Amino acid sequence: GDSVTQMEGPVTLSEEAFLTINCTYTATGYPSLFWYVQYPGEGLQLLLKATKADDKGSNKGFEATYRKETTSFHLEKGSVQVSDSAVYFCALSDRMKTSYDKVIFGPGTSLSVIP
Amino acid sequence: NAGVMQNPRHLVRRRGQEARLRCSPMKGHSHVYWYRQLPEEGLKFMVYLQKENIIDESGMPKERFSAEFPKEGPSILRIQQVVRGDSAAYFCASSPQGDPQLYMTLFGPGTRLTVL
C-alpha cells in the first residue's frame, strides 16, 4: 500500500540556519502531498500542499516541491526561527483513488530551534 | 467559522470505563475522519464516515471501538472498557463533498485521552 518515509530526527538547529527535512513516498496512483505541523500541545495544521508533479507548495517561508521522478517532497526553509520548533509530518492522500481523504502520514520529524 | 471542534480536549478515564470523544465538523462539511496518534507512533487513520454511514473503518480496532455520525449532532468515537494502551491523541478531521482534486480537509485540535 501507499506509504510515507521521512527523516525522524530529532533535528536541532540554531536560529537562522537552513532547514531540510527529507520525505519520500510510495504510491501506486497520483497522490496529493502535504506537510503538516504540530506545535507542542496543539493539533495539526496544514503547512503546505502540492497536488501534482512539479507543483511547489509554500507557506510561512517553508517550501516543498513535488518530485515525481524521485518520489520526494522535501521540506525546506532558508532561515528558521525559534517559533518553528514543532513536529513536522509529511503526508499523502490519493483522493482520485479513494474519492475521500484517507491521509497517510509519515512518522514525524521533531525540530528544535535554539537561539 | 469555528473550524473543526473536538471535545473534550483532555479526557481521563480509569481502566474499564468508557470514553466518548466528540467531533463537530466544520460548517458545510459532510465527511468526518478519525485518526489516532499513539505515543512514539505516527498518526494512523481509523475511520471515515458520512452522515449516518460508515464508509471505511479499516483502521479501527476490531473490538471496543465504534464510531457514528448521526443525522443530527456531532460525530462520536466511543471506546468501551478502556485499557492503558488506548492512551493517545485522537484527531478528528472533516471535509466537504466535492471536487476530488481539491484538498479541503481540516483537522481539529484533538482529544488527549489518558487511561489510568
Short mmCIF file of C-alpha atoms in Angstrom, two decimals:
data_model
loop_
_atom_site.label_atom_id
_atom_site.label_comp_id
_atom_site.label_asym_id
_atom_site.label_seq_id
_atom_site.Cartn_x
_atom_site.Cartn_y
_atom_site.Cartn_z
CA GLY A 1 0.00 0.00 0.00
CA ASP A 2 0.88 3.67 -0.09
CA SER A 3 3.40 4.89 2.48
CA VAL A 4 5.48 7.88 3.53
CA THR A 5 9.02 7.89 4.89
CA GLN A 6 10.75 10.86 6.44
CA MET A 7 13.85 11.54 8.46
CA GLU A 8 12.89 11.03 12.06
CA GLY A 9 15.18 13.37 13.91
CA PRO A 10 15.14 14.96 16.34
CA VAL A 11 16.66 17.82 14.44
CA THR A 12 18.27 20.66 16.36
CA LEU A 13 19.24 23.86 14.58
CA SER A 14 20.42 27.29 15.54
CA GLU A 15 18.21 30.25 14.72
CA GLU A 16 18.61 31.44 11.11
CA ALA A 17 20.01 28.09 9.97
CA PHE A 18 18.80 26.39 6.78
CA LEU A 19 16.31 23.58 7.24
CA THR A 20 15.75 20.49 5.13
CA ILE A 21 13.52 17.62 6.18
CA ASN A 22 13.56 14.78 3.70
CA CYS A 23 10.39 12.98 2.70
CA THR A 24 9.86 10.21 0.18
CA TYR A 25 6.69 8.38 -0.65
CA THR A 26 5.45 5.19 -2.25
CA ALA A 27 2.16 5.32 -4.09
CA THR A 28 0.55 3.46 -6.94
CA GLY A 29 -1.62 6.36 -8.06
CA TYR A 30 -1.21 10.13 -8.25
CA PRO A 31 -1.44 11.38 -4.70
CA SER A 32 -1.53 14.87 -3.33
CA LEU A 33 1.31 15.59 -0.92
CA PHE A 34 1.28 17.62 2.25
CA TRP A 35 3.33 18.90 5.11
CA TYR A 36 1.55 19.25 8.44
CA VAL A 37 2.95 20.92 11.54
CA GLN A 38 2.10 20.15 15.15
CA TYR A 39 3.19 22.70 17.73
CA PRO A 40 3.66 21.48 21.31
CA GLY A 41 0.34 20.55 22.87
CA GLU A 42 -1.66 21.54 19.82
CA GLY A 43 -3.42 19.90 16.90
CA LEU A 44 -2.41 19.51 13.30
CA GLN A 45 -2.12 22.43 10.96
CA LEU A 46 -1.73 22.11 7.23
CA LEU A 47 1.53 23.87 6.38
CA LEU A 48 1.58 23.43 2.61
CA LYS A 49 0.44 21.11 -0.14
CA ALA A 50 1.07 20.13 -3.75
CA THR A 51 -1.43 18.26 -5.88
CA LYS A 52 0.60 17.26 -8.94
CA ALA A 53 4.12 16.70 -10.16
CA ASP A 54 6.41 19.75 -10.18
CA ASP A 55 3.98 21.78 -8.07
CA LYS A 56 5.66 23.81 -5.37
CA GLY A 57 3.83 24.37 -2.12
CA SER A 58 4.86 27.30 0.04
CA ASN A 59 3.75 28.96 3.25
CA LYS A 60 5.39 30.97 6.05
CA GLY A 61 8.79 30.73 4.36
CA PHE A 62 8.59 26.94 4.00
CA GLU A 63 8.69 25.31 0.57
CA ALA A 64 8.41 21.82 -0.87
CA THR A 65 8.38 20.64 -4.48
CA TYR A 66 6.52 17.54 -5.67
CA ARG A 67 9.17 15.47 -7.44
CA LYS A 68 7.56 12.51 -9.15
CA GLU A 69 10.81 11.22 -10.66
CA THR A 70 12.38 10.84 -7.21
CA THR A 71 9.08 10.34 -5.34
CA SER A 72 10.11 13.06 -2.92
CA PHE A 73 8.63 16.11 -1.22
CA HIS A 74 11.41 17.59 0.87
CA LEU A 75 10.59 20.49 3.18
CA GLU A 76 12.94 23.48 3.19
CA LYS A 77 13.21 26.84 4.90
CA GLY A 78 16.01 29.28 4.40
CA SER A 79 16.16 30.71 7.91
CA VAL A 80 14.43 29.02 10.83
CA GLN A 81 13.15 30.78 13.91
CA VAL A 82 12.64 29.57 17.47
CA SER A 83 8.89 29.68 16.80
CA ASP A 84 9.34 26.98 14.13
CA SER A 85 10.07 24.41 16.83
CA ALA A 86 7.45 21.71 16.28
CA VAL A 87 6.88 18.25 14.84
CA TYR A 88 6.55 18.15 11.06
CA PHE A 89 4.61 15.41 9.28
CA CYS A 90 4.89 14.57 5.62
CA ALA A 91 1.70 13.02 4.29
CA LEU A 92 -0.17 11.93 1.20
CA SER A 93 -3.73 11.41 0.10
CA ASP A 94 -4.93 9.89 -3.12
CA ARG A 95 -8.44 11.22 -3.42
CA MET A 96 -8.67 10.13 -7.02
CA LYS A 97 -8.19 6.55 -5.86
CA THR A 98 -10.48 6.52 -2.86
CA SER A 99 -12.72 9.55 -3.57
CA TYR A 100 -12.11 10.68 0.01
CA ASP A 101 -9.16 11.97 2.04
CA LYS A 102 -7.60 8.97 3.68
CA VAL A 103 -4.38 10.68 4.71
CA ILE A 104 -1.26 8.58 5.22
CA PHE A 105 1.28 10.22 7.48
CA GLY A 106 4.99 9.79 7.89
CA PRO A 107 6.37 9.23 11.39
CA GLY A 108 7.04 12.91 12.01
CA THR A 109 10.25 14.88 12.47
CA SER A 110 10.80 16.83 15.65
CA LEU A 111 12.52 20.16 15.11
CA SER A 112 14.05 22.24 17.87
CA VAL A 113 15.44 25.67 17.06
CA ILE A 114 17.73 27.20 19.65
CA PRO A 115 18.51 30.92 19.94
CA ASN B 1 -16.20 29.81 11.01
CA ALA B 2 -15.23 27.92 14.10
CA GLY B 3 -13.44 25.16 12.23
CA VAL B 4 -13.47 21.58 13.42
CA MET B 5 -14.38 21.34 17.11
CA GLN B 6 -13.47 18.49 19.39
CA ASN B 7 -14.41 17.95 22.98
CA PRO B 8 -13.29 17.32 25.48
CA ARG B 9 -9.73 18.42 24.81
CA HIS B 10 -8.46 16.24 27.63
CA LEU B 11 -10.14 13.14 28.99
CA VAL B 12 -9.02 10.96 31.85
CA ARG B 13 -10.53 7.54 32.36
CA ARG B 14 -9.77 4.57 34.57
CA ARG B 15 -9.29 1.14 33.08
CA GLY B 16 -12.62 -0.45 32.24
CA GLN B 17 -14.53 2.81 31.84
CA GLU B 18 -16.00 4.14 28.63
CA ALA B 19 -14.60 7.09 26.70
CA ARG B 20 -16.73 9.22 24.39
CA LEU B 21 -14.99 11.66 22.10
CA ARG B 22 -16.99 14.23 20.17
CA CYS B 23 -16.28 15.95 16.90
CA SER B 24 -18.29 18.73 15.31
CA PRO B 25 -17.20 19.15 11.69
CA MET B 26 -16.73 22.48 10.07
CA LYS B 27 -19.97 24.04 8.85
CA GLY B 28 -20.79 22.69 5.43
CA HIS B 29 -18.61 19.59 5.80
CA SER B 30 -20.38 16.27 5.49
CA HIS B 31 -17.40 13.92 5.80
CA VAL B 32 -15.68 13.06 9.06
CA TYR B 33 -12.45 11.16 9.70
CA TRP B 34 -10.89 9.95 12.92
CA TYR B 35 -7.15 9.46 13.40
CA ARG B 36 -5.17 8.22 16.37
CA GLN B 37 -1.71 9.32 17.46
CA LEU B 38 -0.19 6.81 19.83
CA PRO B 39 2.88 7.79 21.86
CA GLU B 40 6.07 7.27 19.83
CA GLU B 41 4.00 6.45 16.76
CA GLY B 42 2.67 8.45 13.88
CA LEU B 43 -0.87 9.35 13.05
CA LYS B 44 -2.97 6.49 11.80
CA PHE B 45 -6.30 6.58 10.02
CA MET B 46 -9.11 4.92 11.94
CA VAL B 47 -12.44 5.52 10.26
CA TYR B 48 -14.23 7.63 7.66
CA LEU B 49 -17.92 8.48 7.98
CA GLN B 50 -20.56 10.37 6.12
CA LYS B 51 -23.85 11.30 7.70
CA GLU B 52 -25.34 8.10 9.17
CA ASN B 53 -22.91 5.87 7.27
CA ILE B 54 -19.54 4.31 7.99
CA ILE B 55 -17.67 4.25 4.70
CA ASP B 56 -14.22 2.95 5.68
CA GLU B 57 -13.37 1.52 9.09
CA SER B 58 -10.23 -0.30 8.03
CA GLY B 59 -8.15 1.36 10.75
CA MET B 60 -10.49 0.70 13.66
CA PRO B 61 -9.53 -1.92 16.22
CA LYS B 62 -11.92 -4.84 15.90
CA GLU B 63 -13.14 -4.71 19.48
CA ARG B 64 -14.25 -1.99 21.91
CA PHE B 65 -14.10 0.85 19.37
CA SER B 66 -17.08 2.25 17.48
CA ALA B 67 -17.89 5.44 15.63
CA GLU B 68 -21.02 7.17 14.49
CA PHE B 69 -22.02 10.33 12.69
CA PRO B 70 -25.76 10.78 13.18
CA LYS B 71 -28.03 12.89 11.05
CA GLU B 72 -28.12 15.50 13.79
CA GLY B 73 -25.29 16.25 16.15
CA PRO B 74 -21.58 15.58 16.32
CA SER B 75 -19.64 12.51 15.34
CA ILE B 76 -18.83 10.27 18.31
CA LEU B 77 -15.86 7.95 18.74
CA ARG B 78 -16.67 5.54 21.54
CA ILE B 79 -14.15 3.35 23.31
CA GLN B 80 -15.57 0.78 25.69
CA GLN B 81 -13.66 -0.76 28.58
CA VAL B 82 -10.60 1.37 28.01
CA VAL B 83 -7.12 -0.01 28.62
CA ARG B 84 -3.83 1.84 29.15
CA GLY B 85 -2.86 1.18 25.54
CA ASP B 86 -5.77 3.38 24.42
CA SER B 87 -3.98 6.44 25.83
CA ALA B 88 -3.37 8.62 22.78
CA ALA B 89 -4.36 11.78 20.99
CA TYR B 90 -7.43 11.31 18.85
CA PHE B 91 -7.87 13.73 15.98
CA CYS B 92 -10.98 14.40 14.00
CA ALA B 93 -10.93 15.87 10.52
CA SER B 94 -13.71 16.97 8.21
CA SER B 95 -14.07 17.74 4.54
CA PRO B 96 -16.83 18.81 2.19
CA GLN B 97 -18.34 16.81 -0.61
CA GLY B 98 -16.83 17.99 -3.86
CA ASP B 99 -14.06 18.03 -6.41
CA PRO B 100 -11.54 15.26 -5.67
CA GLN B 101 -8.77 17.50 -6.96
CA LEU B 102 -9.40 20.00 -4.19
CA TYR B 103 -7.99 19.14 -0.83
CA MET B 104 -10.09 20.86 1.79
CA THR B 105 -9.76 18.57 4.79
CA LEU B 106 -9.33 20.34 8.10
CA PHE B 107 -8.16 18.80 11.36
CA GLY B 108 -9.47 19.54 14.81
CA PRO B 109 -7.30 20.25 17.87
CA GLY B 110 -7.55 16.69 19.13
CA THR B 111 -8.66 14.96 22.32
CA ARG B 112 -5.92 13.65 24.54
CA LEU B 113 -7.12 10.51 26.29
CA THR B 114 -5.27 9.28 29.35
CA VAL B 115 -6.17 5.94 30.84
CA LEU B 116 -5.07 5.46 34.43
#
